[in-house]
Amino acid sequence: MSDLNFEGAIFDCDGVLMDSMSIWNDLGVRYVREQGFEPEEGLRETLFSMSMEQGVEYVSEHYPNGKTPEEVMGELLNIIHDFYFYEVLAKTGAKEIVALLKSRNIPMVVLTSSPRSHVEAALKRAGILDVFEKVLTTTEIGMSKHNRDVFDVAAKELGLGCSDIVVFEDSFYALATAADAGYKTVGVFDADGESNQEGLRQKADLYVKDLMEAYEAFK
């Protein structure tokens, strides 16, 4: 059993609760194929370093299908919408860990960079939306997870101080922000996510290959 003691929890969504990182990594390739083109070698890596808007411009220029960049953006957003609403599955152990914490009356919130409607739809399909006190988005708060204040907003929802809260993250930068702000942390491996797994492992108070491992550690 882990000796990591906490009274509240903040969960990231993509790559932690939901197996959704793949859609962001494969979005451009998926769209290009749907348009009848064979994607160039390395397209995924090329688009990964771009913003959504830059990626749309690139795809529109290199795979012309007679549609404006605005139309391409709309179709990409529709793909993301349908993935979250109808396809994405919970990650291994997600249901078990939140049920365990709920049974111990540990309040939980979700803190995500993704759109609220998408995240809530995905969590609802997985049957775990209702266990959370609230879903918070960085867009609505107005700051990214590079800023410790975003975690403090979540802490306020829990009514707890940072030292009493554990943050579950798959991204090194986000986990590092929380850890440096005094939060306890669990680093979660995701095959489609963070490339710096060694950094995540070293920075986290607990590093797990999936949430079932966290469940076993905390039960």
Short mmCIF file of N, CA and C in Angstrom, two decimals, residues 6-8 19 62 68-69 84 106 115 137 140-141 157 162 166 203 207:
data_model
loop_
_atom_site.label_atom_id
_atom_site.label_comp_id
_atom_site.label_asym_id
_atom_site.label_seq_id
_atom_site.Cartn_x
_atom_site.Cartn_y
_atom_site.Cartn_z
N PHE A 6 -3.56 11.65 1.26
CA PHE A 6 -4.20 12.83 0.70
C PHE A 6 -5.68 12.84 1.05
N GLU A 7 -6.26 14.03 0.98
CA GLU A 7 -7.68 14.19 1.33
C GLU A 7 -8.52 14.60 0.13
N GLY A 8 -7.89 14.91 -1.00
CA GLY A 8 -8.61 15.29 -2.21
C GLY A 8 -7.75 14.96 -3.43
N ASP A 19 -8.74 7.34 -22.61
CA ASP A 19 -7.73 6.93 -23.57
C ASP A 19 -7.90 7.75 -24.85
N HIS A 62 -1.15 21.09 -48.58
CA HIS A 62 -0.51 19.88 -49.09
C HIS A 62 -1.49 18.80 -49.55
N THR A 68 -12.07 25.29 -47.96
CA THR A 68 -11.34 26.38 -47.33
C THR A 68 -10.75 25.91 -46.00
N PRO A 69 -9.73 26.61 -45.49
CA PRO A 69 -9.20 26.24 -44.18
C PRO A 69 -10.27 26.24 -43.09
N TYR A 84 -14.94 11.90 -28.93
CA TYR A 84 -15.23 12.03 -27.50
C TYR A 84 -16.65 11.58 -27.16
N ILE A 106 -13.37 10.88 -0.53
CA ILE A 106 -12.32 11.80 -0.98
C ILE A 106 -12.86 12.59 -2.16
N PRO A 115 -12.15 20.74 -24.32
CA PRO A 115 -13.45 21.39 -24.17
C PRO A 115 -14.34 20.67 -23.16
N THR A 137 -11.95 23.52 -16.74
CA THR A 137 -11.15 23.57 -17.95
C THR A 137 -10.20 24.77 -17.89
N GLU A 140 -11.67 27.92 -19.55
CA GLU A 140 -12.61 28.70 -18.73
C GLU A 140 -11.91 29.42 -17.59
N ILE A 141 -10.89 28.80 -17.02
CA ILE A 141 -10.14 29.45 -15.95
C ILE A 141 -9.29 30.58 -16.50
N GLU A 157 -11.91 24.51 -5.15
CA GLU A 157 -13.15 23.74 -5.34
C GLU A 157 -13.23 22.58 -4.35
N CYS A 162 -2.82 22.64 -0.84
CA CYS A 162 -2.10 21.84 -1.84
C CYS A 162 -1.46 20.59 -1.24
N VAL A 166 -3.68 15.24 -4.10
CA VAL A 166 -2.84 14.53 -5.07
C VAL A 166 -3.33 14.85 -6.47
N LYS A 203 9.98 12.88 -11.20
CA LYS A 203 9.31 14.03 -10.57
C LYS A 203 8.12 13.63 -9.72
N TYR A 207 4.75 6.80 -9.57
CA TYR A 207 4.66 6.64 -11.03
C TYR A 207 4.03 5.30 -11.31
#
